[in-house]
CSV table of C-alpha atoms in Angstrom, one decimal:
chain,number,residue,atom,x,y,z
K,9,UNK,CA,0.0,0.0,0.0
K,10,UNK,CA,2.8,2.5,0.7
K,11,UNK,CA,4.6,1.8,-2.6
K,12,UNK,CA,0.8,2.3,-4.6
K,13,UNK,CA,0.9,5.8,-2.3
K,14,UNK,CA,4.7,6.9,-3.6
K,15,UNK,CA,3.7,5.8,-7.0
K,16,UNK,CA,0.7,8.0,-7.4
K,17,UNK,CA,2.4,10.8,-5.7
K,18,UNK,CA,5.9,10.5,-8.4
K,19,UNK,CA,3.0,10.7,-11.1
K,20,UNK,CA,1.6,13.7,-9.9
K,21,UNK,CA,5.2,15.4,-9.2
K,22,UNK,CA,6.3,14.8,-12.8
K,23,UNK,CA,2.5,16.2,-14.2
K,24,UNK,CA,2.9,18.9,-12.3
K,25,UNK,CA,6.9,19.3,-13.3
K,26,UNK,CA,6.0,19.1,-16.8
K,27,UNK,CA,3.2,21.5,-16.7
K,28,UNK,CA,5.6,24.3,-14.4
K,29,UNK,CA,8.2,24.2,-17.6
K,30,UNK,CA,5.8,24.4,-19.6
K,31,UNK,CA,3.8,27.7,-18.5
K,32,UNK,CA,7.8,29.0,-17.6
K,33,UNK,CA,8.3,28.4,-21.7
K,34,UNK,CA,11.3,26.1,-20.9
K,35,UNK,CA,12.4,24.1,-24.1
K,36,UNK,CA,12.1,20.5,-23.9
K,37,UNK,CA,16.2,19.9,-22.9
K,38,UNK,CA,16.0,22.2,-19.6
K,39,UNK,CA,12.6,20.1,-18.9
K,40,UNK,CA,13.7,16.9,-19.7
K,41,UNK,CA,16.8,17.8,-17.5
K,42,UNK,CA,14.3,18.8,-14.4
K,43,UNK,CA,12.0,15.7,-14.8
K,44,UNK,CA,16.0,13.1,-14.7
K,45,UNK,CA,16.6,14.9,-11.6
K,46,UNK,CA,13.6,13.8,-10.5
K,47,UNK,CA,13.4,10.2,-11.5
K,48,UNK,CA,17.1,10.2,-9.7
K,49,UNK,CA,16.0,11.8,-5.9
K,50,UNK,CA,12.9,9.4,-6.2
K,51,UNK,CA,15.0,6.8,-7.2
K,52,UNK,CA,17.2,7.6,-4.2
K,53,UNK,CA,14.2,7.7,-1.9
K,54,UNK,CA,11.7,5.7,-2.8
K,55,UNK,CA,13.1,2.8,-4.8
K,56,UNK,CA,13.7,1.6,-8.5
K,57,UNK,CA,9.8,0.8,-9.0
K,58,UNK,CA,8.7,4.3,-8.2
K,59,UNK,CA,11.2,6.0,-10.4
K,60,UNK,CA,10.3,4.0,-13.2
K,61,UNK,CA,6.7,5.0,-13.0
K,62,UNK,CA,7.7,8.6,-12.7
K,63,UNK,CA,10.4,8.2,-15.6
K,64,UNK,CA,7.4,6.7,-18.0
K,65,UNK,CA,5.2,9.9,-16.9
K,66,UNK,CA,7.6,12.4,-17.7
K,67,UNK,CA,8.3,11.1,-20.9
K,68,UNK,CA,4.3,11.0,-21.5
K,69,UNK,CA,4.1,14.4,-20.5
K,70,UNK,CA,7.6,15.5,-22.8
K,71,UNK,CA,5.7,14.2,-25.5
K,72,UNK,CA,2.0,15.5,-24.7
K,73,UNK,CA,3.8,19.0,-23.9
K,74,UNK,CA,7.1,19.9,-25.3
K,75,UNK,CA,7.1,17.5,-29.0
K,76,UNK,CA,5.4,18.8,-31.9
K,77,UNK,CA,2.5,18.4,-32.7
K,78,UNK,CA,1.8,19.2,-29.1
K,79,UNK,CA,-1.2,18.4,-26.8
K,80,UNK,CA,-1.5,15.2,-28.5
K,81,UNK,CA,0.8,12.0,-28.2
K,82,UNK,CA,1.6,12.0,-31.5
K,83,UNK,CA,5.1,12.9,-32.5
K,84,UNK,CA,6.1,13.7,-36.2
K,85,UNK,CA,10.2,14.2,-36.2
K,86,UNK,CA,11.0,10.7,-35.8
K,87,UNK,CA,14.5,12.3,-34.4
K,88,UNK,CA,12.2,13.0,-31.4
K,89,UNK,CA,11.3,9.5,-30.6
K,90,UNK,CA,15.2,8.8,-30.6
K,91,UNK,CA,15.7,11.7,-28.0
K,92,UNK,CA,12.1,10.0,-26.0
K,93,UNK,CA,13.6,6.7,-25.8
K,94,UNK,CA,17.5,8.1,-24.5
K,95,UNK,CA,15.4,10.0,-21.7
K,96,UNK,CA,13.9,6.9,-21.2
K,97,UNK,CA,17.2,4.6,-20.9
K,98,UNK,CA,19.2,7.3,-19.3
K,99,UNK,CA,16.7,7.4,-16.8
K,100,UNK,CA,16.4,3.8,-16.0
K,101,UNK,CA,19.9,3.3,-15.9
K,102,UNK,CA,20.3,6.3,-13.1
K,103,UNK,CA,17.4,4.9,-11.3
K,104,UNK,CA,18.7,1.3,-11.0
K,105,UNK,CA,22.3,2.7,-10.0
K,106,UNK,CA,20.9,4.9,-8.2
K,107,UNK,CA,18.3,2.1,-6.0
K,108,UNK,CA,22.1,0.0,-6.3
K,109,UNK,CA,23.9,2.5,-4.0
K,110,UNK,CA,20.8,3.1,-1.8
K,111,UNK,CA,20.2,-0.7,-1.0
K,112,UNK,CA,24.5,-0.9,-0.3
K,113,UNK,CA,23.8,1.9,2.4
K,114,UNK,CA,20.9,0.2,3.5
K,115,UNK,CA,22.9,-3.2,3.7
K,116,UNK,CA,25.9,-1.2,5.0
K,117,UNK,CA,24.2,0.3,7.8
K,118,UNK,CA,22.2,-2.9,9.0
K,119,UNK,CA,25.6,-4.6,8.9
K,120,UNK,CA,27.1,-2.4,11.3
K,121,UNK,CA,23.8,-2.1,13.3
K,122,UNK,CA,23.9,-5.7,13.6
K,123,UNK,CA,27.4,-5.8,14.5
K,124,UNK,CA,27.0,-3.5,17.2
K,125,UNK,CA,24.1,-5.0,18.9
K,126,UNK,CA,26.1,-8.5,19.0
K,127,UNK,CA,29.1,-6.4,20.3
K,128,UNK,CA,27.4,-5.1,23.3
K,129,UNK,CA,25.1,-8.5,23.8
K,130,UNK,CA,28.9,-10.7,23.3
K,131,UNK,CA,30.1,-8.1,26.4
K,132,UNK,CA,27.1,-7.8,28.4
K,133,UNK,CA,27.5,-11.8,28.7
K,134,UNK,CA,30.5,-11.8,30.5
K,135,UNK,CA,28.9,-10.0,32.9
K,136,UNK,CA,26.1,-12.1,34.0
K,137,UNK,CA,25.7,-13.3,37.2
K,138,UNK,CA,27.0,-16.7,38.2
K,139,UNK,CA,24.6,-17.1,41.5
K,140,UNK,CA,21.8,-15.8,39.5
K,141,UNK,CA,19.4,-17.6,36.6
K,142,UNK,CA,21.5,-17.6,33.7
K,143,UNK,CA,18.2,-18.0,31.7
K,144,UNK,CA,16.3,-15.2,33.0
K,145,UNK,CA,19.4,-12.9,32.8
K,146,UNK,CA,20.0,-13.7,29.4
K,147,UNK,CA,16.5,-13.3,28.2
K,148,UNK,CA,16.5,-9.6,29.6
K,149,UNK,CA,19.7,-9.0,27.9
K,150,UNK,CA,18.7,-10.0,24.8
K,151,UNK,CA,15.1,-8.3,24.9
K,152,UNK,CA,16.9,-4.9,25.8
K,153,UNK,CA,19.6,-5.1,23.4
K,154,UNK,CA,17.7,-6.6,20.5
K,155,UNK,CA,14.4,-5.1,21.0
K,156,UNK,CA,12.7,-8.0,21.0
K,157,UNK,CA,9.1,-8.4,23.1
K,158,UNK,CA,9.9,-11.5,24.5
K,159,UNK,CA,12.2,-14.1,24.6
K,160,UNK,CA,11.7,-17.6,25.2
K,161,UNK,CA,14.6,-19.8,26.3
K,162,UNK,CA,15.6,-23.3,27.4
K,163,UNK,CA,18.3,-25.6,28.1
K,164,UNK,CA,18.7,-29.0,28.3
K,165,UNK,CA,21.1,-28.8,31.0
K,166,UNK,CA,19.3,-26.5,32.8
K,167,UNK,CA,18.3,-27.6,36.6
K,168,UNK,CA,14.6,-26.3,36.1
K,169,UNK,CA,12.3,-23.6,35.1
K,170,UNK,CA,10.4,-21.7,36.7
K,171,UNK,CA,6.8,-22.4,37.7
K,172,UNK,CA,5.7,-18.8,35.5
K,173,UNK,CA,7.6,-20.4,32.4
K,174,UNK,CA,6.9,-24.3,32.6
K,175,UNK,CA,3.6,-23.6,31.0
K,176,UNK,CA,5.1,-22.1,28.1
K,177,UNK,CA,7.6,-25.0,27.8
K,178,UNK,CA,4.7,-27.2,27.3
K,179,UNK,CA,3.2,-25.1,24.3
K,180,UNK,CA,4.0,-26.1,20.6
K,181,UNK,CA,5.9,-23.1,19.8
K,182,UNK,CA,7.9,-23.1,23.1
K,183,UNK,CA,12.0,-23.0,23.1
K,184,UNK,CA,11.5,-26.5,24.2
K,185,UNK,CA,9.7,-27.5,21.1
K,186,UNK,CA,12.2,-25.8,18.9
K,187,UNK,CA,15.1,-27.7,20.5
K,188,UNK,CA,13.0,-31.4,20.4
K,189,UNK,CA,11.9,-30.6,16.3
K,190,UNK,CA,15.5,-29.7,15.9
K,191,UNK,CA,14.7,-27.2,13.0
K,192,UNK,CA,15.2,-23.3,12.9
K,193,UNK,CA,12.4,-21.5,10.8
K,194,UNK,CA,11.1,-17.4,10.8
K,195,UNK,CA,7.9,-15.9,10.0
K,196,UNK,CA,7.9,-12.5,9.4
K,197,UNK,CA,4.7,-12.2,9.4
K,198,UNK,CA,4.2,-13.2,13.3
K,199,UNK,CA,7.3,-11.6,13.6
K,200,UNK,CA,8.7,-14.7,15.2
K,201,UNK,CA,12.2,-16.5,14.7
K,202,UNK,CA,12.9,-19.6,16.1
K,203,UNK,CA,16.5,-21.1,16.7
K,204,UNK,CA,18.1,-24.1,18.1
K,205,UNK,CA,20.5,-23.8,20.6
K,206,UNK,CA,24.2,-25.4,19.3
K,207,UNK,CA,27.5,-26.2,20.4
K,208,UNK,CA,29.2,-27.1,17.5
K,209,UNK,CA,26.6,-29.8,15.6
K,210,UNK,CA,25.1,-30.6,19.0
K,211,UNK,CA,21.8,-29.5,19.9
K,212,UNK,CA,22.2,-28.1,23.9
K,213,UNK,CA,18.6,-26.1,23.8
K,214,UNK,CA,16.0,-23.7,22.3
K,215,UNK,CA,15.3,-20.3,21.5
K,216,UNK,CA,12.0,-18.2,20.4
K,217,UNK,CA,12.0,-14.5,19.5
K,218,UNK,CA,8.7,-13.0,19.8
K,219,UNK,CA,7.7,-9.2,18.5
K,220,UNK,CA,11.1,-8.2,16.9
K,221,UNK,CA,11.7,-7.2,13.1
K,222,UNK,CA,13.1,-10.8,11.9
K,223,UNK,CA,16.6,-10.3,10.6
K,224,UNK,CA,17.6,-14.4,10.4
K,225,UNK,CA,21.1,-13.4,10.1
K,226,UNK,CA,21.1,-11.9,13.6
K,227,UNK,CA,18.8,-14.9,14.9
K,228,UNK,CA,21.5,-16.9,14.1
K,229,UNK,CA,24.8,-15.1,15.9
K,230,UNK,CA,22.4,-14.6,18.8
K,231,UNK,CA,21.3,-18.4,19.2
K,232,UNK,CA,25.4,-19.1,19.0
K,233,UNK,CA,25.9,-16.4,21.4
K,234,UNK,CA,22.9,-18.0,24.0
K,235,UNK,CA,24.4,-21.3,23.2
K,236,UNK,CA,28.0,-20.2,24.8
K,237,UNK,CA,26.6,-17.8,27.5
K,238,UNK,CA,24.9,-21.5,29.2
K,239,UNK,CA,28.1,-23.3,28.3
K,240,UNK,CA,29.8,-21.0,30.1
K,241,UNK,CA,27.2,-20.9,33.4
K,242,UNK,CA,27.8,-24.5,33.2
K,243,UNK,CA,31.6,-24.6,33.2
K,244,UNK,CA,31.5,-21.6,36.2
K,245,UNK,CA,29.2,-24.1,38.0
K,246,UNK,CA,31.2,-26.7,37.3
K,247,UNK,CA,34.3,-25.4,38.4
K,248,UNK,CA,32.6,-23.9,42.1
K,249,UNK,CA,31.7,-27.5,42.6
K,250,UNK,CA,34.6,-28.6,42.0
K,251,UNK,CA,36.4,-25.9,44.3
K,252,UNK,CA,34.3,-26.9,46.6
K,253,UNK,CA,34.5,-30.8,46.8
K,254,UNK,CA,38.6,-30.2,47.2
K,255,UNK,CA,38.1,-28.1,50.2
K,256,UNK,CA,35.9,-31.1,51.8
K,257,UNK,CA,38.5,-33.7,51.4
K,258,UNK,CA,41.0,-31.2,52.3
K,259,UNK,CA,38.9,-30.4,55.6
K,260,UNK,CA,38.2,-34.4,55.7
K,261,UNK,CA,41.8,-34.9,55.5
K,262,UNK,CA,42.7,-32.7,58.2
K,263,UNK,CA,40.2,-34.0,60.4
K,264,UNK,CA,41.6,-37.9,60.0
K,265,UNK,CA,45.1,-36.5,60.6
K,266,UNK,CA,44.1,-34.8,63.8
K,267,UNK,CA,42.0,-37.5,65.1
K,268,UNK,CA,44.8,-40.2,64.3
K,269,UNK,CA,47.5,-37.9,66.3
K,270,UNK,CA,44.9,-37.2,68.9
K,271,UNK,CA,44.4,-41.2,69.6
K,272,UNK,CA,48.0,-41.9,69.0
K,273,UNK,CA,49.2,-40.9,72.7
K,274,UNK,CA,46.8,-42.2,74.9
K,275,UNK,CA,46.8,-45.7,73.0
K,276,UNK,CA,50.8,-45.9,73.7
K,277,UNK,CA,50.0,-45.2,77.4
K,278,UNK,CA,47.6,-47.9,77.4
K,279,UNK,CA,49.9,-50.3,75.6
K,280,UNK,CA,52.9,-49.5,77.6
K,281,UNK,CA,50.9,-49.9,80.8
K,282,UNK,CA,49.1,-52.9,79.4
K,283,UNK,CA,52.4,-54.4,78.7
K,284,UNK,CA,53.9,-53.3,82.1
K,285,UNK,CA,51.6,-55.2,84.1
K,286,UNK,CA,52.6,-58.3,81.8
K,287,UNK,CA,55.5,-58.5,82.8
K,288,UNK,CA,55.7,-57.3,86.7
K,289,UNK,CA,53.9,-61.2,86.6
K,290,UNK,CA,51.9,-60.5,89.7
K,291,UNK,CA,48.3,-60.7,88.4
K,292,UNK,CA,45.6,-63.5,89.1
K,293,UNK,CA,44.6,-65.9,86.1
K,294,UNK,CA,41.8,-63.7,85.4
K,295,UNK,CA,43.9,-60.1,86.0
K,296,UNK,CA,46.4,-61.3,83.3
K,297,UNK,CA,43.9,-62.5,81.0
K,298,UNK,CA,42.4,-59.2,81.2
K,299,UNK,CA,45.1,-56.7,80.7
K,300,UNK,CA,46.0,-59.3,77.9
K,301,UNK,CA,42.9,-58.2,76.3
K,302,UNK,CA,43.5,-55.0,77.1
K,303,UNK,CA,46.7,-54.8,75.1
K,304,UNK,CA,45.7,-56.6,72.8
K,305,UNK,CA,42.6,-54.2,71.8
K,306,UNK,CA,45.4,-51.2,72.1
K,307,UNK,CA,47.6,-53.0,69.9
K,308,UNK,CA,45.2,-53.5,67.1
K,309,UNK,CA,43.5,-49.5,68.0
K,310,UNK,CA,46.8,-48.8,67.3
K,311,UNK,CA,47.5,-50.4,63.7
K,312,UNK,CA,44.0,-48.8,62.7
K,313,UNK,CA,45.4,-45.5,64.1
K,314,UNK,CA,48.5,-45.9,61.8
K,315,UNK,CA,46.5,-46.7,58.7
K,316,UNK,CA,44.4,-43.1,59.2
K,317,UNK,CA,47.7,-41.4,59.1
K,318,UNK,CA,48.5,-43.4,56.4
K,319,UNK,CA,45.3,-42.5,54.4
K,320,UNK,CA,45.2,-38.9,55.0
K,321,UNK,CA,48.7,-38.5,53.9
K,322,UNK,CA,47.8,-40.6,50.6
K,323,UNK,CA,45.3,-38.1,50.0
K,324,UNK,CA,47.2,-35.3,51.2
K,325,UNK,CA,49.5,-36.2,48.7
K,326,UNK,CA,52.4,-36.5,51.1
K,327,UNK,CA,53.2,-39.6,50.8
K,328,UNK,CA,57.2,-40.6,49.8
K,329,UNK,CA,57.7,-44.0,48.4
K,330,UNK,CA,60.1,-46.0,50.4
K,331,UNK,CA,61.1,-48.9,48.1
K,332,UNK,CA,62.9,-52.3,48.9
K,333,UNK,CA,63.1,-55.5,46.8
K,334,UNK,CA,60.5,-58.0,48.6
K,335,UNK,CA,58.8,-60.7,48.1
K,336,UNK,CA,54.6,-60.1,47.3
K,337,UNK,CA,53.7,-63.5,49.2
K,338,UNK,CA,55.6,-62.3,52.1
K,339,UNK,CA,53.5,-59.3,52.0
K,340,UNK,CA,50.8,-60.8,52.0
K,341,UNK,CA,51.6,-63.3,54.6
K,342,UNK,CA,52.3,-60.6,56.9
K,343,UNK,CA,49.2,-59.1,56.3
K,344,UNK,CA,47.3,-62.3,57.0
K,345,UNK,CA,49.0,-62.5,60.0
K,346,UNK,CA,47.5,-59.3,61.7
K,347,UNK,CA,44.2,-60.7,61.3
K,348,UNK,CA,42.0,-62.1,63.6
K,349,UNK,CA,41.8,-65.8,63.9
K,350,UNK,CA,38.2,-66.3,62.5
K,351,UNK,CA,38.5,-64.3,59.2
K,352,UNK,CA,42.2,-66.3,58.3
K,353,UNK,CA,40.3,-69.5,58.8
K,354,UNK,CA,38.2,-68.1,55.8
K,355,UNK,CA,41.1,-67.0,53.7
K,356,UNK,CA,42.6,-69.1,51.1
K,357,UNK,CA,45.9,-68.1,49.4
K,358,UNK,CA,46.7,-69.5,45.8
K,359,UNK,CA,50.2,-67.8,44.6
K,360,UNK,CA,51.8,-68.4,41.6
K,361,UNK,CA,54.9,-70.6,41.3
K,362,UNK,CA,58.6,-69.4,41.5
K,363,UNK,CA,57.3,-65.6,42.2
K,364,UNK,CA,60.6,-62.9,41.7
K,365,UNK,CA,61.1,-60.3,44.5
K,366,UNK,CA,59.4,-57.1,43.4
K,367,UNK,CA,60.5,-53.4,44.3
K,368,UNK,CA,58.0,-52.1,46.4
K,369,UNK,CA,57.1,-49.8,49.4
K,370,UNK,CA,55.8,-52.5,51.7
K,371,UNK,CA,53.9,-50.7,54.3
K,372,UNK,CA,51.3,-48.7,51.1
K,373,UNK,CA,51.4,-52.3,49.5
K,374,UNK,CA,50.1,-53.5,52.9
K,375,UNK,CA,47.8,-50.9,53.7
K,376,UNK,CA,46.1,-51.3,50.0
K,377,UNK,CA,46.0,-55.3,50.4
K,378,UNK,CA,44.0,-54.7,54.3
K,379,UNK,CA,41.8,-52.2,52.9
K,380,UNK,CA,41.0,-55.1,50.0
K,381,UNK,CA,40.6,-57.9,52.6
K,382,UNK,CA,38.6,-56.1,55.0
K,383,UNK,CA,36.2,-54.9,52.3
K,384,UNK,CA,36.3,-58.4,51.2
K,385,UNK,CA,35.5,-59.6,55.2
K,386,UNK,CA,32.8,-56.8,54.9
K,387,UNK,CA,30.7,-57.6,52.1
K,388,UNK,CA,30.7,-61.3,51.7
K,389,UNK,CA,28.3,-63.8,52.2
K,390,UNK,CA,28.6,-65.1,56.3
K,391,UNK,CA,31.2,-67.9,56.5
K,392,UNK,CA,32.0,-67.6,52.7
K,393,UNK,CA,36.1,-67.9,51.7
K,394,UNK,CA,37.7,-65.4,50.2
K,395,UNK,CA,40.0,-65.9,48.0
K,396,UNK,CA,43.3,-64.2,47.5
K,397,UNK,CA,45.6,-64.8,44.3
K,398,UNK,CA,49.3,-63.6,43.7
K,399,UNK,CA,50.4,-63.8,39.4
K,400,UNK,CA,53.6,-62.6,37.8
K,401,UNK,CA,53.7,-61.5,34.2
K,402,UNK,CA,57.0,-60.1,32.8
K,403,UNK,CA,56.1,-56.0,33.5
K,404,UNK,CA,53.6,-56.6,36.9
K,405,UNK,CA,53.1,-58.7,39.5
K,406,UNK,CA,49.1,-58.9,40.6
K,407,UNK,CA,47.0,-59.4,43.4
K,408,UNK,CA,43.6,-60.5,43.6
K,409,UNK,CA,41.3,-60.5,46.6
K,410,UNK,CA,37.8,-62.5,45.6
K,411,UNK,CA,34.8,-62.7,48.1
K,412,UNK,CA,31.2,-63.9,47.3
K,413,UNK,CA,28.5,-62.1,48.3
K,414,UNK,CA,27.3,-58.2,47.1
K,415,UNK,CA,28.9,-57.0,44.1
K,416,UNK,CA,30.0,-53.3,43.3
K,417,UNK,CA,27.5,-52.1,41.2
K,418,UNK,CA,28.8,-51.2,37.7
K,419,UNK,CA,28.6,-47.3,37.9
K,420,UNK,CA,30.9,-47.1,41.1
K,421,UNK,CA,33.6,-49.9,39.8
K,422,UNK,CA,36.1,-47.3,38.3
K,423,UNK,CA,36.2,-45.4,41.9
């Protein structure tokens, strides 16, 4: 409707040219002149269409006014129809160069308002808010700076919308629905654009733009540009949990230590007075059979006190290697030995034949082969065997520890 409107008024501006040169007795190269330089400034502001128009009406009114015989359409120099038809092409030839440069402004100028907008929405990302909803902060971003009515986002990694926006994640045209049909499309005519959210080739979410003038170009850097700003939330929120699972095992760590010191003095008082009343000799039956147990209990208190000191300093990553050239089924003998009497009846040993001497730090070797029988003890079937094997290849020597009873379960077997 606003091109008919332009049209009709370039007609009327070249009539009403024409007829001014006319009553001003101009002669019909000053008019034809005035009526180019008006098919170029239309051309220039309205578009090629509408200077076309006007071109074909000033050369009707050229003809009807300025060629003999005049006030008809008739013209009887056929040199005039030659100078008609130049006016003509000259004038369609300025009008298309002319609607050329105006469309490369045009262009030129949406490029750089494009670029701008994705500058400022590329910087106003980093800014966003790690504690807060990446989703909602991003949406206002990109409804400010894009002038968009409303924006509809979602993520597939996203812990959960709210309860104003899970309605609209169940409706067709939703972000959602955009990410599950996998397929960007735009309707100018709803003034809608819909993207899918990508890292890469790999669909991570949805986005809808609702109320803006579709540009699919600038649909498509801000999708990427959503598509990193929730990459990047997830890496930040990655990282904090990260941060803080090492300061739990560093304040887990610390706690072990100190509790293992802590027990470590009062357990050699009561095994040195244990042991001291042992051998003064001067108890009852039942006295020495007590204190027995009594030292007995401190002894073992105190190997379980020297494996926490052990373990935090594993994980404290403390730990020096002390190695010496052993035998494995010495190791494990020794081991065995520290056990109590009911759980070695249960054990049976099977090492390999003519076993080589190994470099090793005996006492982590030892502390990783009880942890191993004790989780065996722990999870097997009541009065089951458990089975422990020693193998040699030519680069390791291995040790297996079998019970029969509750397995790991398959997720936690690499731990």
């Amino acid at each position: 409707m606003r091109k008919a409107y332009r049209a009709a008024a370039g007609l009327l501006l070249a009539v009403a040219l024409a007829v001014t040169t006319f009553l001003l007795h101009f002669n019909l190269s000053t008019a034809g002149s005035l009526q180019l330089l008006l098919v170029v400034l239309i051309a220039l502001r309205w578009g090629f269409l509408e200077a076309t128009l006007v071109s074909l009406a000033a050369v009707t009114s050229l003809n009807f006014l300025f060629i003999d015989p005049v006030f008809t359409f008739s013209v009887s120099d056929p040199r005039n129809w030659i100078s008609l038809a130049t006016f003509e092409a000259t004038a369609l030839l300025v009008s298309g160069l002319s609607s050329k440069v105006q469309s490369g402004t045009a262009e030129a100028n949406l490029q750089r308002t494009r670029t701008a907008k994705l500058y400022e929405l590329s910087r106003a990302i980093l800014l966003i808010e790690a504690k807060q909803s990446t989703r909602e902060q991003l949406s206002a971003l990109i409804r400010e700076l894009m002038q968009v009515e409303s924006v509809d986002l979602w993520h597939a990694h996203d812990p959960g919308p709210s309860s104003a926006l899970e309605a609209a994640d169940n409706d067709p045209g939703s972000a959602m629905a955009t990410y599950q049909a996998n397929q960007d499309s735009d309707d100018p005519t709803l003034r809608i654009s819909r993207r899918v959210l990508r890292l890469g080739t790999t669909p991570i979410g949805g986005m809808v733009l609702r109320g803006w003038e579709t540009d699919p170009l600038l649909a498509d850097a801000v999708a990427s540009l959503a598509a990193v700003a929730f990459e990047r939330a997830r890496a930040i929120e990655r990282e904090n949990r990260s941060e803080v699972a090492r300061n739990a095992e560093q304040l887990r760590t610390a706690v072990l230590d100190g509790l293992a010191h802590g027990f470590k003095t009062p357990l050699t008082a009561i095994q040195t007075a244990s042991s001291g009343l042992l051998a003064i000799g001067e108890l009852s039956p039942t006295q020495a059979e007590l204190v027995s147990i009594i030292d007995e209990e401190a002894t073992l208190l105190g190997r379980l006190t020297t494996r926490l000191l052990q373990t935090a300093a594993l994980e404290a990553r403390e730990i020096r290697l002390r190695r010496a050239r052993l035998s494995m089924l010495t190791l494990v003998q020794q081991v065995l030995d520290e056990q109590e009497e009911a759980l070695r009846a249960r054990v049976t040993l099977s090492p390999a034949l003519h076993l080589a001497p190994i470099d090793v730090d005996a006492q982590l070797v030892k502390l990783a082969l009880q942890q191993l029988l004790d989780n065996a003890n722990k999870y097997s079937s009541v009065g089951s065997l458990i089975d422990i094997g020693i193998s040699q290849g030519s680069l390791e020597t291995t040790v297996t520890v079998a019970n029969h009873g509750s397995s790991i379960p398959p997720q936690e077997r690499e731990r």
